[in-house]
PDB file of C-alpha atoms and ligand atoms in Angstrom:
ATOM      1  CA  UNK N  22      -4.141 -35.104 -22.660  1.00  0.00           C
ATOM      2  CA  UNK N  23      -7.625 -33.616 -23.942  1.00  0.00           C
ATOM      3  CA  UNK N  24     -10.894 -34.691 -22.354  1.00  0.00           C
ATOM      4  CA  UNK N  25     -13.702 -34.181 -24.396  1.00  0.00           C
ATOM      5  CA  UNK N  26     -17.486 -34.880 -24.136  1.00  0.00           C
ATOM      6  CA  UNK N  27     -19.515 -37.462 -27.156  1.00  0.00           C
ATOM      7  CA  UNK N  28     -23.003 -38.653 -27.679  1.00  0.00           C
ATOM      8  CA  UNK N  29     -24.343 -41.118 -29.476  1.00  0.00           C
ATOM      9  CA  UNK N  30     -27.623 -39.251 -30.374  1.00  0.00           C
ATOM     10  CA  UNK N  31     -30.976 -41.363 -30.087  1.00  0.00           C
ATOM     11  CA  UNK N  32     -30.794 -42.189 -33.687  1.00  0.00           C
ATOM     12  CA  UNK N  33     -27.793 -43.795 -33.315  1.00  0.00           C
ATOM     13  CA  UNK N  34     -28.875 -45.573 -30.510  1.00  0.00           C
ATOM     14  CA  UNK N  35     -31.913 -46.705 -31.965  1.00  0.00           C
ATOM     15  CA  UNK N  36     -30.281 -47.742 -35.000  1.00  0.00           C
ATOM     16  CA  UNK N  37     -28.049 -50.091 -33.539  1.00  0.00           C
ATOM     17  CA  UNK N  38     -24.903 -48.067 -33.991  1.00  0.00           C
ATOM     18  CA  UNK N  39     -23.220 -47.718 -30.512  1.00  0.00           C
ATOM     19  CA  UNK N  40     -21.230 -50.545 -30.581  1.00  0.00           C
ATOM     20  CA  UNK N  41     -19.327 -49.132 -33.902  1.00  0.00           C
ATOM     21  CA  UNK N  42     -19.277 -45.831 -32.974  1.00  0.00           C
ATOM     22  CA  UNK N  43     -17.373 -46.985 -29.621  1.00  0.00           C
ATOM     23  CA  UNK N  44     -15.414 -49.205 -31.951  1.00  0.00           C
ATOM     24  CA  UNK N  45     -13.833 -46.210 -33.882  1.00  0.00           C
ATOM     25  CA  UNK N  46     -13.215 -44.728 -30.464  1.00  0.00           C
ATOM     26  CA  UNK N  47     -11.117 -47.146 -29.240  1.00  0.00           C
ATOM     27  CA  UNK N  48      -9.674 -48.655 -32.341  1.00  0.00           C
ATOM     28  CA  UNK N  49      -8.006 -44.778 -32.801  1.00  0.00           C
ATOM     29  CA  UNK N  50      -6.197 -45.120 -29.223  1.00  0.00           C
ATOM     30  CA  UNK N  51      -8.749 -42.944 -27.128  1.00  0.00           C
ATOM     31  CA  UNK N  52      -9.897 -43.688 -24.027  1.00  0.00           C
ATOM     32  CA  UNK N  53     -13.380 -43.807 -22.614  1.00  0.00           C
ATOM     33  CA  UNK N  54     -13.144 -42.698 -18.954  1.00  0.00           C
ATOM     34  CA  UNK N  55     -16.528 -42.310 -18.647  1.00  0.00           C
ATOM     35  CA  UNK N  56     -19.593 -43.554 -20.087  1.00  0.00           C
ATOM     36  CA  UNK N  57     -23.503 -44.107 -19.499  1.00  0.00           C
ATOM     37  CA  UNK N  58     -26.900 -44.506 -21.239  1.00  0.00           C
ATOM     38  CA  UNK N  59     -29.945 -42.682 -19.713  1.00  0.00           C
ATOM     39  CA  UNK N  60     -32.989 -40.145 -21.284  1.00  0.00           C
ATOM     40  CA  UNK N  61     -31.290 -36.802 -21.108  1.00  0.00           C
ATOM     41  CA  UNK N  62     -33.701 -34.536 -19.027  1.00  0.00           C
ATOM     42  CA  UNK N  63     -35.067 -31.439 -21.109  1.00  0.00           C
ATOM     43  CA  UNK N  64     -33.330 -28.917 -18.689  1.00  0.00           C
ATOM     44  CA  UNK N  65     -30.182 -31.000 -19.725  1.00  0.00           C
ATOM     45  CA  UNK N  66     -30.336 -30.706 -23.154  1.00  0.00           C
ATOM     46  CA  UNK N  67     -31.219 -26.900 -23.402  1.00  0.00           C
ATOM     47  CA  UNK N  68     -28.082 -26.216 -21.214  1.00  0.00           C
ATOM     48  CA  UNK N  69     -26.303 -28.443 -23.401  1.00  0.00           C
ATOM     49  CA  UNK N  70     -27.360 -26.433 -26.595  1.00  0.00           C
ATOM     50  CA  UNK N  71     -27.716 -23.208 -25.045  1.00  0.00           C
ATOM     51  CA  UNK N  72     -25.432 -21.631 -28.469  1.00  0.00           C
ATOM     52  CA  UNK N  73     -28.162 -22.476 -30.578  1.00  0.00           C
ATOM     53  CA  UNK N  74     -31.101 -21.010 -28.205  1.00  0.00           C
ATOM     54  CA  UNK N  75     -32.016 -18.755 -30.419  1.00  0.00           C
ATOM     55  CA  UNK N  76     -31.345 -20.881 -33.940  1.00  0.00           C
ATOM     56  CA  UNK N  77     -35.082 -22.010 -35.630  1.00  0.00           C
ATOM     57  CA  UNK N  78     -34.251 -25.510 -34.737  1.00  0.00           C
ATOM     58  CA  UNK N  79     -33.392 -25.398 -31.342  1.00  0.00           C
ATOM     59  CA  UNK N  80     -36.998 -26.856 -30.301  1.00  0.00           C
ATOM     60  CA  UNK N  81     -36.549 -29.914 -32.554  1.00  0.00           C
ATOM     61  CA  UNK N  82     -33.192 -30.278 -31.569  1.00  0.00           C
ATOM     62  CA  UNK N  83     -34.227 -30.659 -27.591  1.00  0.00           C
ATOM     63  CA  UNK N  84     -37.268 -32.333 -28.529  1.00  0.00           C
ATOM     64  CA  UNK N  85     -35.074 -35.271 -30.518  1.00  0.00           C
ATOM     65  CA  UNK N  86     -32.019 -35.482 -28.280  1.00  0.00           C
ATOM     66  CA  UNK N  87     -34.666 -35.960 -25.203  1.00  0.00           C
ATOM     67  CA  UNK N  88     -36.925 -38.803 -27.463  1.00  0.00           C
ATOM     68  CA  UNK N  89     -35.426 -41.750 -26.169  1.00  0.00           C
ATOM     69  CA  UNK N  90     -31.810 -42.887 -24.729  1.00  0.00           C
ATOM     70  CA  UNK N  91     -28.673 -41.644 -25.796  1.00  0.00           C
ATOM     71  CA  UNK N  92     -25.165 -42.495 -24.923  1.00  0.00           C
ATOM     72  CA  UNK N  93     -23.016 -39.949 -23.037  1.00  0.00           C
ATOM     73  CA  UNK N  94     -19.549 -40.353 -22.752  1.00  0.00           C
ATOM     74  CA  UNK N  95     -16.171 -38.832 -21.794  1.00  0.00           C
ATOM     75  CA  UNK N  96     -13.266 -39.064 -24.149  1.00  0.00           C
ATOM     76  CA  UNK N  97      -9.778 -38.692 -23.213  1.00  0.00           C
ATOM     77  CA  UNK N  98      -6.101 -38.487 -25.576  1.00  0.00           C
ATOM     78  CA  UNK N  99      -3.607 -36.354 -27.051  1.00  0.00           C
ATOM     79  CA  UNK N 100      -5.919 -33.729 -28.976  1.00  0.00           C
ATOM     80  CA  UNK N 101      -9.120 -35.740 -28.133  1.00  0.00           C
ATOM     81  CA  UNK N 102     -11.271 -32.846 -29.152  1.00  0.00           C
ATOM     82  CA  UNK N 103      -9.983 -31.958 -32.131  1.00  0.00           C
ATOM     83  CA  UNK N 104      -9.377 -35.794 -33.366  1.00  0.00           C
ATOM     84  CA  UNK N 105     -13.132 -36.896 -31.794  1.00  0.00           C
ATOM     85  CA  UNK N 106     -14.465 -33.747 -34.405  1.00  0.00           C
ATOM     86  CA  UNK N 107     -13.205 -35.515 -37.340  1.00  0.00           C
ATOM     87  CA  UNK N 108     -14.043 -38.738 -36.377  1.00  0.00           C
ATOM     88  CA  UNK N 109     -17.826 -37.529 -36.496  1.00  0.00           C
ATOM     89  CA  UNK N 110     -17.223 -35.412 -39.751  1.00  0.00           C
ATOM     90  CA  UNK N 111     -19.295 -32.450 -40.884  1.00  0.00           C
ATOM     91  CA  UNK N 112     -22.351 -31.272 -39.314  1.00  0.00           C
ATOM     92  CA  UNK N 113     -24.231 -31.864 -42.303  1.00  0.00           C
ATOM     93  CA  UNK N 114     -24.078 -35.456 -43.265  1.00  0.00           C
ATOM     94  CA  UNK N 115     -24.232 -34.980 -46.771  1.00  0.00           C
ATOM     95  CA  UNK N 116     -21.004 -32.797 -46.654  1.00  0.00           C
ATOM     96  CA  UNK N 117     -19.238 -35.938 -44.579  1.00  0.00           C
ATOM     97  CA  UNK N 118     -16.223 -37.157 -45.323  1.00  0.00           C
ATOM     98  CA  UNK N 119     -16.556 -41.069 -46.061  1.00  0.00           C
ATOM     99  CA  UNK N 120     -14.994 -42.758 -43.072  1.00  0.00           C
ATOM    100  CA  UNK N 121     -15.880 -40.168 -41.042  1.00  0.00           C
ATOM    101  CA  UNK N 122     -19.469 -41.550 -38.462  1.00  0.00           C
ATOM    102  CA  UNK N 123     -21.884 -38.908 -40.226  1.00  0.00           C
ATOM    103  CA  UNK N 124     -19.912 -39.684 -43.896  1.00  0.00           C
ATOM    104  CA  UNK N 125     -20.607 -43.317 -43.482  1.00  0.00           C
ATOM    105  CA  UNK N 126     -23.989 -43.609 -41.231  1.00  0.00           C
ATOM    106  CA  UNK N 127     -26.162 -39.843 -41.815  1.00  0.00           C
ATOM    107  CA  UNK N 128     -27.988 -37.981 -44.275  1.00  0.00           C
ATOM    108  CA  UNK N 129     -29.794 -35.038 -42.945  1.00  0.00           C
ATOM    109  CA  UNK N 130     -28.863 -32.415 -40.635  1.00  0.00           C
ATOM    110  CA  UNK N 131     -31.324 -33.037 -37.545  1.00  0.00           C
ATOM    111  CA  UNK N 132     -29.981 -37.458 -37.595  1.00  0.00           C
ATOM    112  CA  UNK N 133     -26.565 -37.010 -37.713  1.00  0.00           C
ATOM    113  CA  UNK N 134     -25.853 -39.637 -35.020  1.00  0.00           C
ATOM    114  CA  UNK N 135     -23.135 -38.193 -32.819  1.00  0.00           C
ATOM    115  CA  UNK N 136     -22.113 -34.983 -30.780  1.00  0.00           C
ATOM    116  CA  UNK N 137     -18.859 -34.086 -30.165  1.00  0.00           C
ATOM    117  CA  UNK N 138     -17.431 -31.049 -28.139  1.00  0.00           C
ATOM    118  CA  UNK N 139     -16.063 -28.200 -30.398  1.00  0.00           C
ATOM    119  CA  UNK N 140     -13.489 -26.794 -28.602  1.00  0.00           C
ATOM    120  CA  UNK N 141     -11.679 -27.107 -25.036  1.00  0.00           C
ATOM    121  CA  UNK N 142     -14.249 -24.210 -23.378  1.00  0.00           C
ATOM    122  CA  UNK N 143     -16.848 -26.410 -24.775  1.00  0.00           C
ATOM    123  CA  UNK N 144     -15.613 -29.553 -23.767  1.00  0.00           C
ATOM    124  CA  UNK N 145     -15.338 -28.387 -19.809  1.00  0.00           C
ATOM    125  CA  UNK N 146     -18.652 -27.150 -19.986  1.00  0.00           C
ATOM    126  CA  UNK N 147     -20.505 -30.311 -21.674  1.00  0.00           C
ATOM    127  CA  UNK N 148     -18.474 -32.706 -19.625  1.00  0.00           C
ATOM    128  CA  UNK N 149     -19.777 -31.059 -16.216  1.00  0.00           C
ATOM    129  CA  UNK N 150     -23.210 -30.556 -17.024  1.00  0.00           C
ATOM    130  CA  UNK N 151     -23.370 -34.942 -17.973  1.00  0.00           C
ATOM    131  CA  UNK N 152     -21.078 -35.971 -15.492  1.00  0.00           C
ATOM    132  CA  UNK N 153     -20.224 -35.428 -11.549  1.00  0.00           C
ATOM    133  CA  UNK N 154     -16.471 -35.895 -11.488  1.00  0.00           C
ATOM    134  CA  UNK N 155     -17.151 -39.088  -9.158  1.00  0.00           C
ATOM    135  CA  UNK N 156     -18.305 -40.313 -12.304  1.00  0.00           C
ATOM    136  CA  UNK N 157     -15.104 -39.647 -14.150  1.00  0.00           C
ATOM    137  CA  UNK N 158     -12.124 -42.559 -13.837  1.00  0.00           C
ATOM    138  CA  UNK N 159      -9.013 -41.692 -14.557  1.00  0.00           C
ATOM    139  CA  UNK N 160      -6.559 -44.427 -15.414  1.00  0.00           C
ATOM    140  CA  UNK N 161      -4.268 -46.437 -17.407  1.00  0.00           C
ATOM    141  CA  UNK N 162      -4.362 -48.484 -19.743  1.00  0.00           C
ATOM    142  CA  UNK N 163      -1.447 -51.011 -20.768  1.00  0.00           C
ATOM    143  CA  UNK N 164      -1.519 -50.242 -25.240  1.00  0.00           C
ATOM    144  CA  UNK N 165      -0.685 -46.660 -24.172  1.00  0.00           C
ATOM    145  CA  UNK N 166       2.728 -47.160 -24.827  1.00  0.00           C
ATOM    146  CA  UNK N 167       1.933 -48.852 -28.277  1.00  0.00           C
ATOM    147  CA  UNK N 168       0.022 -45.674 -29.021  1.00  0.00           C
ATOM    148  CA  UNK N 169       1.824 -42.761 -27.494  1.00  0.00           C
ATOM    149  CA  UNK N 170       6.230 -42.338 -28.111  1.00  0.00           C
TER     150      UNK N 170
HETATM  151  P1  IDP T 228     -22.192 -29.909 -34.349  1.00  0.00           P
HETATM  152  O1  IDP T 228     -23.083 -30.991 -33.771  1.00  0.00           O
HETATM  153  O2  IDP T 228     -21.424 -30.406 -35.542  1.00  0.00           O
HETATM  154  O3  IDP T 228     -21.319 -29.256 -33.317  1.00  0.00           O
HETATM  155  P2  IDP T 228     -23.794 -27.482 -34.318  1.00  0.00           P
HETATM  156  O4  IDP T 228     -23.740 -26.391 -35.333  1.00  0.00           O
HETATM  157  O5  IDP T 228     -23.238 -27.201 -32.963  1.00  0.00           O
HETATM  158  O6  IDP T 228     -23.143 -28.783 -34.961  1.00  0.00           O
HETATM  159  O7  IDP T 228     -25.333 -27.887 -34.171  1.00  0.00           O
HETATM  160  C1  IDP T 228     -25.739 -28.753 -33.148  1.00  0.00           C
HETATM  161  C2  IDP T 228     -26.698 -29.761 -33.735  1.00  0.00           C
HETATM  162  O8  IDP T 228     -27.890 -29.091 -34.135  1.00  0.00           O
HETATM  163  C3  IDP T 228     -26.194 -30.459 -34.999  1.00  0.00           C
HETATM  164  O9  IDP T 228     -25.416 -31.603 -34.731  1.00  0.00           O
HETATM  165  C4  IDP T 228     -27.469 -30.805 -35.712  1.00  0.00           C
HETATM  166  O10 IDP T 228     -28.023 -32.043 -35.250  1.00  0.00           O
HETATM  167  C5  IDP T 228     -28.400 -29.675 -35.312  1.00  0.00           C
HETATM  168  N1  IDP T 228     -28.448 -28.635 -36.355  1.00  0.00           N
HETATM  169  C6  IDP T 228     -27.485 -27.738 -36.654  1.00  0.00           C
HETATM  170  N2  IDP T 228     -27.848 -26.944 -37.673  1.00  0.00           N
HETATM  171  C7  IDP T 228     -29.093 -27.349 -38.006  1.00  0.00           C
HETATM  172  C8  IDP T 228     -30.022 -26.912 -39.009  1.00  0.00           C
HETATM  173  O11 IDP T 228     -29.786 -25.997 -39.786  1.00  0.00           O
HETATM  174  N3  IDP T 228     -31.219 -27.594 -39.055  1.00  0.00           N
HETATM  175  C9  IDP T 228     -31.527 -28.625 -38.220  1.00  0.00           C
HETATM  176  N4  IDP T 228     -30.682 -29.071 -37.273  1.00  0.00           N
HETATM  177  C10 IDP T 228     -29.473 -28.434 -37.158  1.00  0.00           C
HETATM  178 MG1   MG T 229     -21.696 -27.934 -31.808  1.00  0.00          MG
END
């Protein structure tokens, strides 16, 4: 099983769309082991975008994912990263995949509601910069055996 780290981004949260966002999550058989809402500290959110340090919009970026709250959460199931990237859809909205949470809810670039991690290098590295492990529970749930053979 995959662990991998989402956000709802402060759009998303402003807009009223964390209850449907979790929806998806759950409704597709992942599990949230982990999960809080809190102002992501500046330090935070460079470290969390460190890739793009150098991209022009790497200012904006920190300044908007540090605005107000956003939910961070840890994701766990079989290929959690790669299914949690679809989920969200295409960085840019407007190339989103109806169905998918940027296809259905975004239009630009810089509001496209969710993060999710890109890869399992990525996905260590997010999930330990937002969460101490104390904060991490690890346990069953009684559908697994409706979702997993
Ligand atoms: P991802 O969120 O799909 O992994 P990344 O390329 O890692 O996409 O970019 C991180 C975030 O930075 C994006 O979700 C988006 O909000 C923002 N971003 C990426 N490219 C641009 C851009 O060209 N202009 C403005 N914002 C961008
Ligand atoms: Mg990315």
């Amino acid at each position: 099983m995959e662990q991998t780290y989402v956000m709802v981004k402060p759009d998303g949260v402003q807009r009223g769309l964390v209850g449907e966002i979790i929806s998806r999550i759950e409704r597709r058989g992942l599990k949230i082991i982990a999960l809080r809402i809190n102002v992501i500290k500046e330090a935070t959110a460079k470290e969390h975008y460190i890739e793009h340090e150098t991209k022009s919009f790497f200012t904006s970026l920190v300044k908007f994912i540090v605005s107000s709250p956003s939910i961070s959460m840890v994701v766990t199931g079989k290929d959690a990263i790669r299914v949690m990237r679809t989920i969200a859809g295409a960085t840019n909205p407007v190339d989103a995949t109806p169905g998918t949470i940027r296809g259905d809810f975004a239009l630009d670039i810089g509001r496209n509601v969710v993060h999710a991690s890109d890869s399992t290098d990525a996905a260590a590295r997010e999930i330990a910069i937002h969460f101490k492990d104390s904060e991490i529970w690890k346990y069953s749930k009684i559908d697994e055996v409706c979702i997993y053979e």
